[in-house]
PDB file of C-alpha atoms in Angstrom:
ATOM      1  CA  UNK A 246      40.708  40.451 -17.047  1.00  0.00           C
ATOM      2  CA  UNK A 247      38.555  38.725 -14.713  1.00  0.00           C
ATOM      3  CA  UNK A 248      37.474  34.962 -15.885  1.00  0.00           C
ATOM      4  CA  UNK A 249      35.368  32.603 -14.151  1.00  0.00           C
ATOM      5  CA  UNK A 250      33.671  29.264 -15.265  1.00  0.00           C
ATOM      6  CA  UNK A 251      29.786  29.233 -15.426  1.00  0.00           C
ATOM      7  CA  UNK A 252      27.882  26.831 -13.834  1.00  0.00           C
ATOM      8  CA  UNK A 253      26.921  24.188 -15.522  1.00  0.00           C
ATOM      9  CA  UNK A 254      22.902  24.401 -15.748  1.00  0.00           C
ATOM     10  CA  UNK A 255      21.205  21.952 -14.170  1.00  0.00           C
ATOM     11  CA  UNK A 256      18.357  20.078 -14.031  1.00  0.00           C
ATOM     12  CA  UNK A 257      15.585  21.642 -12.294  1.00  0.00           C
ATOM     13  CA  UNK A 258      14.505  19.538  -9.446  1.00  0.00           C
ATOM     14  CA  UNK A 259      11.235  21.028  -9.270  1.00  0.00           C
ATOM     15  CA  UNK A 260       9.640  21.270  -5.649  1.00  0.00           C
ATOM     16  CA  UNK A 261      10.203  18.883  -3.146  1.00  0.00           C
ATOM     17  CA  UNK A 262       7.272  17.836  -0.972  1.00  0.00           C
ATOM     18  CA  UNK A 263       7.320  16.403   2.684  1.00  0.00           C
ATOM     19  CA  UNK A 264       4.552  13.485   1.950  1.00  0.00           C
ATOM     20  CA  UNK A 265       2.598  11.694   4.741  1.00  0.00           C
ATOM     21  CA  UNK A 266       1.625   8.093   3.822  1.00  0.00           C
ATOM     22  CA  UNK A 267      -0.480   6.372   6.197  1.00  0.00           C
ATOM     23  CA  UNK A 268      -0.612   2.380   5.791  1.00  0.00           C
ATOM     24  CA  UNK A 269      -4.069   0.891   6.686  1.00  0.00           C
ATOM     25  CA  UNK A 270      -3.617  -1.220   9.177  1.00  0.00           C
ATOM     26  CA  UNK A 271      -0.178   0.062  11.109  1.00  0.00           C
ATOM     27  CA  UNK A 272       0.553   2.169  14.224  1.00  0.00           C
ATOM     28  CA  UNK A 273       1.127   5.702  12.630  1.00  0.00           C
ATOM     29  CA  UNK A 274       2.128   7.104   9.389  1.00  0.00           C
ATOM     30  CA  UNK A 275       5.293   7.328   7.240  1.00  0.00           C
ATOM     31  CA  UNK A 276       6.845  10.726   6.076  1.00  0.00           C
ATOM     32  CA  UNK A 277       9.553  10.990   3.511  1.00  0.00           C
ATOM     33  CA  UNK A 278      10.383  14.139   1.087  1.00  0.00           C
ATOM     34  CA  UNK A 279       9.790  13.412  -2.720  1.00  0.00           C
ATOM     35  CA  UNK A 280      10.096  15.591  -5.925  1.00  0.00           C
ATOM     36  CA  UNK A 281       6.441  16.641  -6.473  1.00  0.00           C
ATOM     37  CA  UNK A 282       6.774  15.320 -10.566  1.00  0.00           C
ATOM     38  CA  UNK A 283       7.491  11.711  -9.251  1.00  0.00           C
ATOM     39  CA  UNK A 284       5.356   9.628 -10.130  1.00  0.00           C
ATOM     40  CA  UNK A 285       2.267   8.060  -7.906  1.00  0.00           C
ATOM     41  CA  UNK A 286       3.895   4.439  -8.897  1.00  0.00           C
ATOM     42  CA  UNK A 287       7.109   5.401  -7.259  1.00  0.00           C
ATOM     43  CA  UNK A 288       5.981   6.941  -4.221  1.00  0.00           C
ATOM     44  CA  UNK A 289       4.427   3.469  -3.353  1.00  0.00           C
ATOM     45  CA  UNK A 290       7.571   2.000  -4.234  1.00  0.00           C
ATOM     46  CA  UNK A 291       8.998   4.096  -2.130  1.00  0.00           C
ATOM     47  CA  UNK A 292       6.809   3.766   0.855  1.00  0.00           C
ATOM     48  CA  UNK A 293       6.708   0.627   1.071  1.00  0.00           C
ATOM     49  CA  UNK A 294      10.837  -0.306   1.002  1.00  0.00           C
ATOM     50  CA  UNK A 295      10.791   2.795   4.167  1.00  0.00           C
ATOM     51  CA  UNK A 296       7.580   0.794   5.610  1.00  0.00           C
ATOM     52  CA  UNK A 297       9.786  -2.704   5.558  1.00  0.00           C
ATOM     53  CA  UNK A 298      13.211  -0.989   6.394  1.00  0.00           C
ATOM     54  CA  UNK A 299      11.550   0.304   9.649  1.00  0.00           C
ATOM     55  CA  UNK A 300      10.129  -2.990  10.096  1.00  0.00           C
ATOM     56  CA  UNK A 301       6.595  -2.015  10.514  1.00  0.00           C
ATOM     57  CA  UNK A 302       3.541  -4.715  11.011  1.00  0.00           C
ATOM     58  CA  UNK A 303       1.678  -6.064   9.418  1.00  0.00           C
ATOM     59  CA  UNK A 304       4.198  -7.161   6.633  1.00  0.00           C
ATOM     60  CA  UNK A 305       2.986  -5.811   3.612  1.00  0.00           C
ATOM     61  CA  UNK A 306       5.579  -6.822   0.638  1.00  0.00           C
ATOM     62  CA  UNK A 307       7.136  -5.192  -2.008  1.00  0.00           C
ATOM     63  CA  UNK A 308       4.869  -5.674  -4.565  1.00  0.00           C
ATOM     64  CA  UNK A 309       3.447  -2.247  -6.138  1.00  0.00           C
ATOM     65  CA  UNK A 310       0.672  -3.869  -7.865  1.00  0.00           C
ATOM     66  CA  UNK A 311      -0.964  -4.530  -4.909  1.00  0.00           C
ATOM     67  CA  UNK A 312      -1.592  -1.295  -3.694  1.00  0.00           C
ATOM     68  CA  UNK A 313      -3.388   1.801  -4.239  1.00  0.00           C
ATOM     69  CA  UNK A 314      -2.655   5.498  -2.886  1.00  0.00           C
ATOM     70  CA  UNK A 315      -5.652   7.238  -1.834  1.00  0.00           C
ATOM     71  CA  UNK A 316      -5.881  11.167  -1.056  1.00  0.00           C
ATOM     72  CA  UNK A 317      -8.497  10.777   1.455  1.00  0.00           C
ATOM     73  CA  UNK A 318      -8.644  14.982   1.417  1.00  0.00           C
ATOM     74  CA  UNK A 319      -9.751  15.665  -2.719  1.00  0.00           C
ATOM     75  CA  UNK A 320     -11.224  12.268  -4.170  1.00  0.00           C
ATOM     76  CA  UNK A 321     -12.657   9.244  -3.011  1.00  0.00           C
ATOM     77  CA  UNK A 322     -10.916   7.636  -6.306  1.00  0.00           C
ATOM     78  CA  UNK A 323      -7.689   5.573  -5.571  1.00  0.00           C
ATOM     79  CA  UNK A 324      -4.771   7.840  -7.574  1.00  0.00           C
ATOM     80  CA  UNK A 325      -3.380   6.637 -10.910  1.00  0.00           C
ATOM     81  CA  UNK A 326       0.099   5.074 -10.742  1.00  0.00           C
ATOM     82  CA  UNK A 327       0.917   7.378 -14.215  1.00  0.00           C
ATOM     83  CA  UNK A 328      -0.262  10.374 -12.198  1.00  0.00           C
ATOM     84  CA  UNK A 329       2.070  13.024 -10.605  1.00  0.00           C
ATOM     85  CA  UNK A 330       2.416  13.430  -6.769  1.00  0.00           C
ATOM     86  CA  UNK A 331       2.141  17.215  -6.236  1.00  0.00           C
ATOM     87  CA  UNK A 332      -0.922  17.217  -9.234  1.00  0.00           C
ATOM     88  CA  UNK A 333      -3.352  17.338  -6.251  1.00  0.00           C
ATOM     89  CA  UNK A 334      -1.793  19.645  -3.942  1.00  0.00           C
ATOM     90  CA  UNK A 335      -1.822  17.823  -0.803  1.00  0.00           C
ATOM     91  CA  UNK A 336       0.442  16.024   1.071  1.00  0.00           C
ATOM     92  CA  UNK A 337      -1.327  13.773   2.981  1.00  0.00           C
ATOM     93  CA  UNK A 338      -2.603   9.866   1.664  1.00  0.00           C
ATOM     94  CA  UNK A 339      -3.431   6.587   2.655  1.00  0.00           C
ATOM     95  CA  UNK A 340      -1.908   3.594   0.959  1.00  0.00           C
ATOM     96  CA  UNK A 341      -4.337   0.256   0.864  1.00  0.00           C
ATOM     97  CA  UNK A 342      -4.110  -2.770  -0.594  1.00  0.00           C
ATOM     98  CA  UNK A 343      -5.989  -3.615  -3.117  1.00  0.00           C
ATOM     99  CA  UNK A 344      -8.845  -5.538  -2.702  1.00  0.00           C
ATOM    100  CA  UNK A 345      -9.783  -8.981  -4.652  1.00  0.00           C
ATOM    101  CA  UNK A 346     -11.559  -9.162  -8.077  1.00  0.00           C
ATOM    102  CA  UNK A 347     -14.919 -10.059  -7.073  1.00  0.00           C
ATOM    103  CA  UNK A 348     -14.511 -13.563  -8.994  1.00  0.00           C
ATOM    104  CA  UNK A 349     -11.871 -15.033  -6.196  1.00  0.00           C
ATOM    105  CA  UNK A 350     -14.666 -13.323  -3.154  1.00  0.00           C
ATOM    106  CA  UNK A 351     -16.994 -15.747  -4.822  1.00  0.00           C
ATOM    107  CA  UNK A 352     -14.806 -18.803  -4.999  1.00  0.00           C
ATOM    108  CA  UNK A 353     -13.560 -18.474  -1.682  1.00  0.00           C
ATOM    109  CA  UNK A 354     -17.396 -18.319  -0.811  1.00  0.00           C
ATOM    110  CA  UNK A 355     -18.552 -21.323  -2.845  1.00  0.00           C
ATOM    111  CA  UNK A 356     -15.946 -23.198  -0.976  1.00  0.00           C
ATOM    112  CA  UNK A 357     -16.516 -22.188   2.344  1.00  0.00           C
ATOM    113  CA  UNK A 358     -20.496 -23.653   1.147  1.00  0.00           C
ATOM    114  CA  UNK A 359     -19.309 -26.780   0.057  1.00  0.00           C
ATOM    115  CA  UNK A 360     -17.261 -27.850   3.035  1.00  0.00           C
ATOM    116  CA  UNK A 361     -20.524 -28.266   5.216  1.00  0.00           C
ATOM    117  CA  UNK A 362     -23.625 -26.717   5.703  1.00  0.00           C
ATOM    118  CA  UNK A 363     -23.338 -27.322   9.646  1.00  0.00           C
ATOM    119  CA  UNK A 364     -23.689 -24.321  12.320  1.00  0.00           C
ATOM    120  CA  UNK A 365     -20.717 -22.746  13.837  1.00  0.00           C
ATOM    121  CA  UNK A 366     -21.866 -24.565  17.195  1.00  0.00           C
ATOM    122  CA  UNK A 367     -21.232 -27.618  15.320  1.00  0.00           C
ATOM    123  CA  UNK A 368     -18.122 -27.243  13.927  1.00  0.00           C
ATOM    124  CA  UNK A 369     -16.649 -25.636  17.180  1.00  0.00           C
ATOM    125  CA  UNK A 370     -17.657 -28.910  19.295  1.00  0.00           C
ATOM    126  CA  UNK A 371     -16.326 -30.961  16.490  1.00  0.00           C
ATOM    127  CA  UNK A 372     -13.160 -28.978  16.557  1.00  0.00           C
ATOM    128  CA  UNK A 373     -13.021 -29.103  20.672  1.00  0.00           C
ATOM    129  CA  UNK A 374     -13.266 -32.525  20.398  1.00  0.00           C
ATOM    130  CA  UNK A 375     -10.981 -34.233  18.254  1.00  0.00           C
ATOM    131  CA  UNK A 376     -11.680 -37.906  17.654  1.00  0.00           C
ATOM    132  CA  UNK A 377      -8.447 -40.261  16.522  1.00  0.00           C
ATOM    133  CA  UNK A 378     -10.191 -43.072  14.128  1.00  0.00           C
ATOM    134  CA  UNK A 379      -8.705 -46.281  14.332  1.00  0.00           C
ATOM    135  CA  UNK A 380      -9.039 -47.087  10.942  1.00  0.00           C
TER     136      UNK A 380
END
């Protein structure tokens, strides 16, 4: 009698996708296979640790929470980080940063305002110019 030990079952892996992430801002995108039930979270995790391993510019950081994963092919929505990769069917994105609450646009405005109400001509020639006081 013949015997032979089954296989444990695995796991299914489900598919694997070859992913192209484009970073605004840097020479060419990033491609790197990922299980198509990861999560959108991870593959900007993910993107970014290949984007500083390869030493790309402009630094970006490691921070997730500062970017957002746009399919630029289905919707003009940035992707949820709870939402699954291969839910949309494409394979090609664009990973942004995020931009700032509108509240810290303003305050960096209002303070720009307050430091002088001069022309640029001004403040060039002031800055071309730099007096020493002696006081």
């Amino acid at each position: 009698m013949l015997l032979y030990k089954q296989k444990k079952s695995q796991p299914s892996k489900g598919n694997r996708l070859l992913i192209s992430i484009t970073v605004l801002g840097s020479a060419g995108p990033i491609r790197f296979v990922v299980n198509e039930e990861e999560l959108v979270a991870t593959v900007i995790d993910t993107a970014l640790k290949s984007y500083a391993r390869e030493k790309r510019l402009p630094i970006l950081g490691t921070d997730i929470n500062n970017f957002v994963l746009y399919c630029p092919n289905a919707v003009a929505e940035a992707l949820s980080p709870w939402e699954t990769i291969g839910s949309l069917g494409v394979r090609n994105f664009m990973l942004c940063k995020k931009s700032q609450p509108e509240k810290a646009m303003d305050d960096a405005k209002s303070e720009i305002s307050r430091k002088g109400t001069g022309s640029w001509k001004t403040w060039f020639n002031k800055s071309l110019n730099p007096k020493i006081s002696s006081h």
